[in-house]
PDB file of C-alpha atoms in Angstrom:
ATOM      1  CA  UNK H 240     146.279 -98.363-193.626  1.00 59.00           C
ATOM      2  CA  UNK H 241     145.293 -97.459-190.059  1.00 61.00           C
ATOM      3  CA  UNK H 242     143.166-100.136-188.407  1.00 77.00           C
ATOM      4  CA  UNK H 243     140.126 -97.994-187.612  1.00 88.00           C
ATOM      5  CA  UNK H 244     138.849 -94.702-188.986  1.00 92.00           C
ATOM      6  CA  UNK H 245     135.553 -93.111-189.920  1.00 94.00           C
ATOM      7  CA  UNK H 246     134.240 -93.452-193.470  1.00 96.00           C
ATOM      8  CA  UNK H 247     131.298 -91.779-195.132  1.00 96.00           C
ATOM      9  CA  UNK H 248     129.462 -92.739-198.313  1.00 96.00           C
ATOM     10  CA  UNK H 249     128.501 -89.989-200.748  1.00 97.00           C
ATOM     11  CA  UNK H 250     125.931 -90.628-203.471  1.00 97.00           C
ATOM     12  CA  UNK H 251     125.958 -89.686-207.141  1.00 97.00           C
ATOM     13  CA  UNK H 252     123.160 -87.219-206.396  1.00 98.00           C
ATOM     14  CA  UNK H 253     125.191 -85.616-203.628  1.00 98.00           C
ATOM     15  CA  UNK H 254     128.250 -85.286-205.882  1.00 98.00           C
ATOM     16  CA  UNK H 255     126.087 -83.642-208.535  1.00 98.00           C
ATOM     17  CA  UNK H 256     124.711 -81.204-205.953  1.00 98.00           C
ATOM     18  CA  UNK H 257     128.181 -80.356-204.617  1.00 98.00           C
ATOM     19  CA  UNK H 258     129.446 -79.803-208.162  1.00 98.00           C
ATOM     20  CA  UNK H 259     126.602 -77.356-208.738  1.00 98.00           C
ATOM     21  CA  UNK H 260     127.518 -75.497-205.540  1.00 98.00           C
ATOM     22  CA  UNK H 261     131.103 -75.116-206.758  1.00 98.00           C
ATOM     23  CA  UNK H 262     129.856 -73.915-210.152  1.00 98.00           C
ATOM     24  CA  UNK H 263     127.636 -71.316-208.492  1.00 98.00           C
ATOM     25  CA  UNK H 264     130.551 -69.998-206.429  1.00 98.00           C
ATOM     26  CA  UNK H 265     132.650 -69.672-209.578  1.00 98.00           C
ATOM     27  CA  UNK H 266     129.853 -67.755-211.315  1.00 98.00           C
ATOM     28  CA  UNK H 267     129.414 -65.485-208.302  1.00 98.00           C
ATOM     29  CA  UNK H 268     133.129 -64.619-208.401  1.00 98.00           C
ATOM     30  CA  UNK H 269     132.661 -63.257-211.941  1.00 97.00           C
ATOM     31  CA  UNK H 270     135.373 -65.520-213.305  1.00 98.00           C
ATOM     32  CA  UNK H 271     135.014 -67.767-216.343  1.00 97.00           C
ATOM     33  CA  UNK H 272     137.484 -70.555-217.127  1.00 98.00           C
ATOM     34  CA  UNK H 273     138.432 -71.265-220.731  1.00 98.00           C
ATOM     35  CA  UNK H 274     139.522 -74.808-219.907  1.00 98.00           C
ATOM     36  CA  UNK H 275     139.037 -77.267-217.057  1.00 98.00           C
ATOM     37  CA  UNK H 276     141.627 -79.826-215.973  1.00 98.00           C
ATOM     38  CA  UNK H 277     140.586 -82.733-213.766  1.00 97.00           C
ATOM     39  CA  UNK H 278     143.158 -84.401-211.537  1.00 95.00           C
ATOM     40  CA  UNK H 279     142.507 -88.032-212.272  1.00 90.00           C
ATOM     41  CA  UNK H 280     141.150 -90.225-211.114  1.00 89.00           C
ATOM     42  CA  UNK H 281     139.111 -88.479-208.415  1.00 92.00           C
ATOM     43  CA  UNK H 282     138.714 -85.103-210.073  1.00 95.00           C
ATOM     44  CA  UNK H 283     137.392 -86.414-213.373  1.00 95.00           C
ATOM     45  CA  UNK H 284     133.656 -86.582-212.549  1.00 97.00           C
ATOM     46  CA  UNK H 285     133.534 -83.198-210.758  1.00 98.00           C
ATOM     47  CA  UNK H 286     135.502 -81.643-213.632  1.00 98.00           C
ATOM     48  CA  UNK H 287     133.033 -82.998-216.188  1.00 98.00           C
ATOM     49  CA  UNK H 288     130.106 -81.722-214.119  1.00 98.00           C
ATOM     50  CA  UNK H 289     131.667 -78.268-213.976  1.00 98.00           C
ATOM     51  CA  UNK H 290     132.129 -78.278-217.751  1.00 98.00           C
ATOM     52  CA  UNK H 291     128.405 -78.875-218.063  1.00 98.00           C
ATOM     53  CA  UNK H 292     127.357 -76.240-215.511  1.00 98.00           C
ATOM     54  CA  UNK H 293     129.767 -73.574-216.765  1.00 98.00           C
ATOM     55  CA  UNK H 294     129.520 -74.257-220.493  1.00 98.00           C
ATOM     56  CA  UNK H 295     133.210 -75.123-220.884  1.00 98.00           C
ATOM     57  CA  UNK H 296     134.099 -77.307-223.880  1.00 97.00           C
ATOM     58  CA  UNK H 297     137.811 -77.908-223.260  1.00 97.00           C
ATOM     59  CA  UNK H 298     138.322 -80.636-220.672  1.00 97.00           C
ATOM     60  CA  UNK H 299     141.703 -82.209-219.958  1.00 96.00           C
ATOM     61  CA  UNK H 300     143.084 -84.653-217.419  1.00 94.00           C
ATOM     62  CA  UNK H 301     146.375 -84.851-215.568  1.00 94.00           C
ATOM     63  CA  UNK H 302     147.277 -87.963-213.590  1.00 91.00           C
ATOM     64  CA  UNK H 303     148.732 -87.427-210.112  1.00 88.00           C
ATOM     65  CA  UNK H 304     149.317 -90.448-207.870  1.00 80.00           C
ATOM     66  CA  UNK H 305     149.358 -90.121-204.106  1.00 68.00           C
ATOM     67  CA  UNK H 306     146.818 -92.329-202.357  1.00 54.00           C
ATOM     68  CA  UNK H 307     147.502 -96.013-202.876  1.00 53.00           C
ATOM     69  CA  UNK H 308     145.387 -98.389-200.819  1.00 55.00           C
ATOM     70  CA  UNK H 309     142.355 -96.746-199.236  1.00 57.00           C
ATOM     71  CA  UNK H 310     143.393 -94.106-196.654  1.00 54.00           C
ATOM     72  CA  UNK H 311     147.078 -94.866-197.196  1.00 56.00           C
ATOM     73  CA  UNK H 312     149.318 -92.348-198.996  1.00 53.00           C
ATOM     74  CA  UNK H 313     151.433 -94.107-201.608  1.00 51.00           C
ATOM     75  CA  UNK H 314     154.661 -92.263-200.800  1.00 55.00           C
ATOM     76  CA  UNK H 315     155.097 -88.730-202.166  1.00 68.00           C
ATOM     77  CA  UNK H 316     152.580 -87.367-204.637  1.00 77.00           C
ATOM     78  CA  UNK H 317     153.992 -87.557-208.151  1.00 81.00           C
ATOM     79  CA  UNK H 318     153.034 -86.642-211.676  1.00 84.00           C
ATOM     80  CA  UNK H 319     152.387 -89.882-213.598  1.00 83.00           C
ATOM     81  CA  UNK H 320     150.800 -88.756-216.868  1.00 83.00           C
ATOM     82  CA  UNK H 321     151.591 -85.119-217.764  1.00 84.00           C
ATOM     83  CA  UNK H 322     149.442 -82.962-220.004  1.00 88.00           C
ATOM     84  CA  UNK H 323     150.767 -82.093-223.454  1.00 89.00           C
ATOM     85  CA  UNK H 324     148.751 -79.095-224.617  1.00 93.00           C
ATOM     86  CA  UNK H 325     149.380 -75.390-225.181  1.00 93.00           C
ATOM     87  CA  UNK H 326     147.334 -73.368-222.693  1.00 96.00           C
ATOM     88  CA  UNK H 327     148.743 -69.990-223.694  1.00 96.00           C
ATOM     89  CA  UNK H 328     146.322 -67.196-222.854  1.00 95.00           C
ATOM     90  CA  UNK H 329     143.837 -69.577-221.220  1.00 97.00           C
ATOM     91  CA  UNK H 330     142.179 -69.166-217.861  1.00 98.00           C
ATOM     92  CA  UNK H 331     142.371 -72.651-216.369  1.00 98.00           C
ATOM     93  CA  UNK H 332     140.383 -74.292-213.576  1.00 98.00           C
ATOM     94  CA  UNK H 333     142.064 -77.298-211.936  1.00 98.00           C
ATOM     95  CA  UNK H 334     139.618 -79.655-210.222  1.00 98.00           C
ATOM     96  CA  UNK H 335     139.948 -82.483-207.703  1.00 97.00           C
ATOM     97  CA  UNK H 336     137.382 -84.356-205.636  1.00 97.00           C
ATOM     98  CA  UNK H 337     138.933 -83.572-202.248  1.00 96.00           C
ATOM     99  CA  UNK H 338     141.796 -81.512-200.851  1.00 94.00           C
ATOM    100  CA  UNK H 339     143.448 -83.538-198.100  1.00 90.00           C
ATOM    101  CA  UNK H 340     147.205 -82.980-197.875  1.00 86.00           C
ATOM    102  CA  UNK H 341     146.997 -80.661-200.901  1.00 89.00           C
ATOM    103  CA  UNK H 342     150.095 -82.204-202.464  1.00 90.00           C
ATOM    104  CA  UNK H 343     148.336 -83.497-205.576  1.00 90.00           C
ATOM    105  CA  UNK H 344     146.931 -80.060-206.362  1.00 93.00           C
ATOM    106  CA  UNK H 345     150.259 -78.327-205.761  1.00 93.00           C
ATOM    107  CA  UNK H 346     152.059 -80.698-208.131  1.00 93.00           C
ATOM    108  CA  UNK H 347     149.330 -80.276-210.746  1.00 94.00           C
ATOM    109  CA  UNK H 348     149.601 -76.486-210.546  1.00 95.00           C
ATOM    110  CA  UNK H 349     153.372 -76.515-210.957  1.00 94.00           C
ATOM    111  CA  UNK H 350     153.043 -78.748-214.017  1.00 95.00           C
ATOM    112  CA  UNK H 351     150.248 -76.672-215.557  1.00 96.00           C
ATOM    113  CA  UNK H 352     152.274 -73.484-215.123  1.00 96.00           C
ATOM    114  CA  UNK H 353     154.758 -74.900-217.654  1.00 95.00           C
ATOM    115  CA  UNK H 354     151.950 -74.921-220.258  1.00 96.00           C
ATOM    116  CA  UNK H 355     151.732 -71.094-220.233  1.00 95.00           C
ATOM    117  CA  UNK H 356     148.190 -70.464-218.984  1.00 97.00           C
ATOM    118  CA  UNK H 357     147.049 -66.886-218.404  1.00 97.00           C
ATOM    119  CA  UNK H 358     145.622 -67.757-214.979  1.00 98.00           C
ATOM    120  CA  UNK H 359     145.099 -70.850-212.818  1.00 98.00           C
ATOM    121  CA  UNK H 360     142.362 -71.278-210.222  1.00 98.00           C
ATOM    122  CA  UNK H 361     141.454 -74.384-208.259  1.00 98.00           C
ATOM    123  CA  UNK H 362     138.300 -76.138-207.119  1.00 98.00           C
ATOM    124  CA  UNK H 363     137.303 -79.228-205.131  1.00 98.00           C
ATOM    125  CA  UNK H 364     134.130 -80.730-203.741  1.00 98.00           C
ATOM    126  CA  UNK H 365     135.645 -81.117-200.264  1.00 98.00           C
ATOM    127  CA  UNK H 366     138.299 -79.215-198.362  1.00 97.00           C
ATOM    128  CA  UNK H 367     139.626 -80.906-195.232  1.00 95.00           C
ATOM    129  CA  UNK H 368     140.391 -78.507-192.403  1.00 93.00           C
ATOM    130  CA  UNK H 369     144.099 -78.135-191.825  1.00 88.00           C
ATOM    131  CA  UNK H 370     145.209 -78.833-195.373  1.00 89.00           C
ATOM    132  CA  UNK H 371     148.247 -76.780-196.375  1.00 83.00           C
ATOM    133  CA  UNK H 372     146.427 -75.860-199.572  1.00 92.00           C
ATOM    134  CA  UNK H 373     143.063 -74.090-199.731  1.00 96.00           C
ATOM    135  CA  UNK H 374     141.320 -74.219-203.127  1.00 97.00           C
ATOM    136  CA  UNK H 375     139.790 -71.076-204.583  1.00 98.00           C
ATOM    137  CA  UNK H 376     136.392 -72.797-204.669  1.00 98.00           C
ATOM    138  CA  UNK H 377     134.978 -75.706-202.669  1.00 98.00           C
ATOM    139  CA  UNK H 378     131.547 -76.959-201.659  1.00 98.00           C
ATOM    140  CA  UNK H 379     132.142 -78.371-198.161  1.00 97.00           C
ATOM    141  CA  UNK H 380     134.738 -77.918-195.440  1.00 97.00           C
ATOM    142  CA  UNK H 381     134.980 -81.086-193.348  1.00 96.00           C
ATOM    143  CA  UNK H 382     137.001 -82.703-190.588  1.00 95.00           C
ATOM    144  CA  UNK H 383     139.177 -85.598-191.750  1.00 93.00           C
ATOM    145  CA  UNK H 384     137.295 -88.742-192.659  1.00 93.00           C
ATOM    146  CA  UNK H 385     137.586 -91.127-195.589  1.00 95.00           C
ATOM    147  CA  UNK H 386     134.985 -90.181-198.170  1.00 96.00           C
ATOM    148  CA  UNK H 387     133.802 -93.139-200.215  1.00 96.00           C
ATOM    149  CA  UNK H 388     132.858 -91.636-203.551  1.00 97.00           C
ATOM    150  CA  UNK H 389     130.243 -93.388-205.719  1.00 96.00           C
ATOM    151  CA  UNK H 390     132.861 -94.121-208.375  1.00 95.00           C
ATOM    152  CA  UNK H 391     135.136 -95.789-205.813  1.00 94.00           C
ATOM    153  CA  UNK H 392     132.806 -97.953-203.720  1.00 94.00           C
ATOM    154  CA  UNK H 393     134.026-101.396-204.797  1.00 95.00           C
ATOM    155  CA  UNK H 394     137.704-100.479-204.608  1.00 94.00           C
ATOM    156  CA  UNK H 395     137.392 -98.921-201.155  1.00 95.00           C
ATOM    157  CA  UNK H 396     135.267-101.712-199.706  1.00 96.00           C
ATOM    158  CA  UNK H 397     137.661-104.362-200.988  1.00 95.00           C
ATOM    159  CA  UNK H 398     140.564-102.554-199.330  1.00 93.00           C
ATOM    160  CA  UNK H 399     138.666-102.027-196.072  1.00 95.00           C
ATOM    161  CA  UNK H 400     137.500-105.640-195.896  1.00 94.00           C
ATOM    162  CA  UNK H 401     141.029-106.839-196.712  1.00 93.00           C
ATOM    163  CA  UNK H 402     142.349-104.723-193.854  1.00 91.00           C
ATOM    164  CA  UNK H 403     139.775-106.219-191.473  1.00 91.00           C
ATOM    165  CA  UNK H 404     140.708-109.750-192.606  1.00 91.00           C
ATOM    166  CA  UNK H 405     144.449-109.169-192.249  1.00 87.00           C
ATOM    167  CA  UNK H 406     144.749-110.914-188.867  1.00 79.00           C
ATOM    168  CA  UNK H 407     141.970-113.424-189.492  1.00 84.00           C
ATOM    169  CA  UNK H 408     142.154-116.617-191.528  1.00 80.00           C
ATOM    170  CA  UNK H 409     138.480-117.609-191.596  1.00 85.00           C
ATOM    171  CA  UNK H 410     135.468-115.451-190.695  1.00 90.00           C
ATOM    172  CA  UNK H 411     131.731-115.468-191.215  1.00 92.00           C
ATOM    173  CA  UNK H 412     129.869-112.874-193.259  1.00 91.00           C
ATOM    174  CA  UNK H 413     128.140-111.570-190.127  1.00 92.00           C
ATOM    175  CA  UNK H 414     131.557-110.871-188.564  1.00 93.00           C
ATOM    176  CA  UNK H 415     132.557-108.769-191.548  1.00 93.00           C
ATOM    177  CA  UNK H 416     129.329-106.766-191.370  1.00 94.00           C
ATOM    178  CA  UNK H 417     129.934-106.105-187.663  1.00 94.00           C
ATOM    179  CA  UNK H 418     133.609-105.313-188.294  1.00 93.00           C
ATOM    180  CA  UNK H 419     132.867-102.735-190.968  1.00 95.00           C
ATOM    181  CA  UNK H 420     130.438-101.015-188.592  1.00 95.00           C
ATOM    182  CA  UNK H 421     132.862-101.087-185.656  1.00 94.00           C
ATOM    183  CA  UNK H 422     136.036-100.173-187.542  1.00 95.00           C
ATOM    184  CA  UNK H 423     134.770 -97.776-190.208  1.00 96.00           C
ATOM    185  CA  UNK H 424     131.216 -96.780-189.264  1.00 96.00           C
ATOM    186  CA  UNK H 425     129.999 -98.464-192.462  1.00 95.00           C
ATOM    187  CA  UNK H 426     126.632-100.210-192.540  1.00 94.00           C
ATOM    188  CA  UNK H 427     126.106-102.771-195.296  1.00 92.00           C
ATOM    189  CA  UNK H 428     123.302-105.231-195.816  1.00 90.00           C
ATOM    190  CA  UNK H 429     124.256-108.887-196.268  1.00 88.00           C
ATOM    191  CA  UNK H 430     123.360-108.627-199.964  1.00 90.00           C
ATOM    192  CA  UNK H 431     125.545-105.533-200.476  1.00 91.00           C
ATOM    193  CA  UNK H 432     128.439-107.282-198.755  1.00 92.00           C
ATOM    194  CA  UNK H 433     127.992-110.440-200.813  1.00 91.00           C
ATOM    195  CA  UNK H 434     128.305-108.424-204.029  1.00 94.00           C
ATOM    196  CA  UNK H 435     131.678-107.053-202.895  1.00 95.00           C
ATOM    197  CA  UNK H 436     132.812-110.465-201.639  1.00 95.00           C
ATOM    198  CA  UNK H 437     131.987-111.966-205.032  1.00 94.00           C
ATOM    199  CA  UNK H 438     134.266-109.433-206.686  1.00 96.00           C
ATOM    200  CA  UNK H 439     136.986-110.265-204.148  1.00 95.00           C
ATOM    201  CA  UNK H 440     136.533-113.945-205.006  1.00 95.00           C
ATOM    202  CA  UNK H 441     136.867-113.212-208.726  1.00 96.00           C
ATOM    203  CA  UNK H 442     140.065-111.277-208.029  1.00 95.00           C
ATOM    204  CA  UNK H 443     141.358-114.236-205.986  1.00 94.00           C
ATOM    205  CA  UNK H 444     141.612-112.259-202.733  1.00 94.00           C
ATOM    206  CA  UNK H 445     139.327-114.576-200.768  1.00 94.00           C
ATOM    207  CA  UNK H 446     137.511-117.909-201.018  1.00 92.00           C
ATOM    208  CA  UNK H 447     133.816-118.007-200.091  1.00 90.00           C
ATOM    209  CA  UNK H 448     132.156-121.177-198.827  1.00 89.00           C
ATOM    210  CA  UNK H 449     128.567-120.532-197.827  1.00 86.00           C
ATOM    211  CA  UNK H 450     128.754-117.928-195.055  1.00 87.00           C
ATOM    212  CA  UNK H 451     132.452-118.489-194.393  1.00 91.00           C
ATOM    213  CA  UNK H 452     135.240-116.384-195.903  1.00 92.00           C
ATOM    214  CA  UNK H 453     138.819-117.593-196.148  1.00 91.00           C
ATOM    215  CA  UNK H 454     141.635-115.181-196.952  1.00 88.00           C
ATOM    216  CA  UNK H 455     143.935-116.356-199.756  1.00 85.00           C
TER     217      UNK H 455
END
């Protein structure tokens, strides 16, 4: 994980709004999917939203692994859990939360082609400028930053805090709050931070003694 980079929180309400924007663009293109496939884990919520907005009953998931620790690619993208379903004659929409390198979507498409769909189109909430893959539908085009999705807040914050603590044995809570702001442009209240630290304590990542944090 790089030491410092910009992060941005997105709320459940914002994700719902972006999903609706994608759905509207699909409607305006006069194309109707018969089935929607979410690239899990990130594409699952947007895919379910699009099922609701577009009236699609058939929802499937395909597991592609690429990002490991927050903002760190876990080697090459690879298909972990393939889909075992006959899509013959189906118009299929493949959905992810964000298109960054585009590798996850490309691998998903190649796998789905083996299931004999009539047509494949792609959608994402975010498209990062410069990606080698451009989805057919997306809500926002953004410069690279690490989006902290509402379904990934605890996981991301644990990884970011762990990265900040890497070269430090003992710190105070106030130092972590300042570090998150300086390193990642993240502003947390002391109470919000304490909730994450408690989860880190439960997972045996740190020890908390009053306002002092010790890395285990």
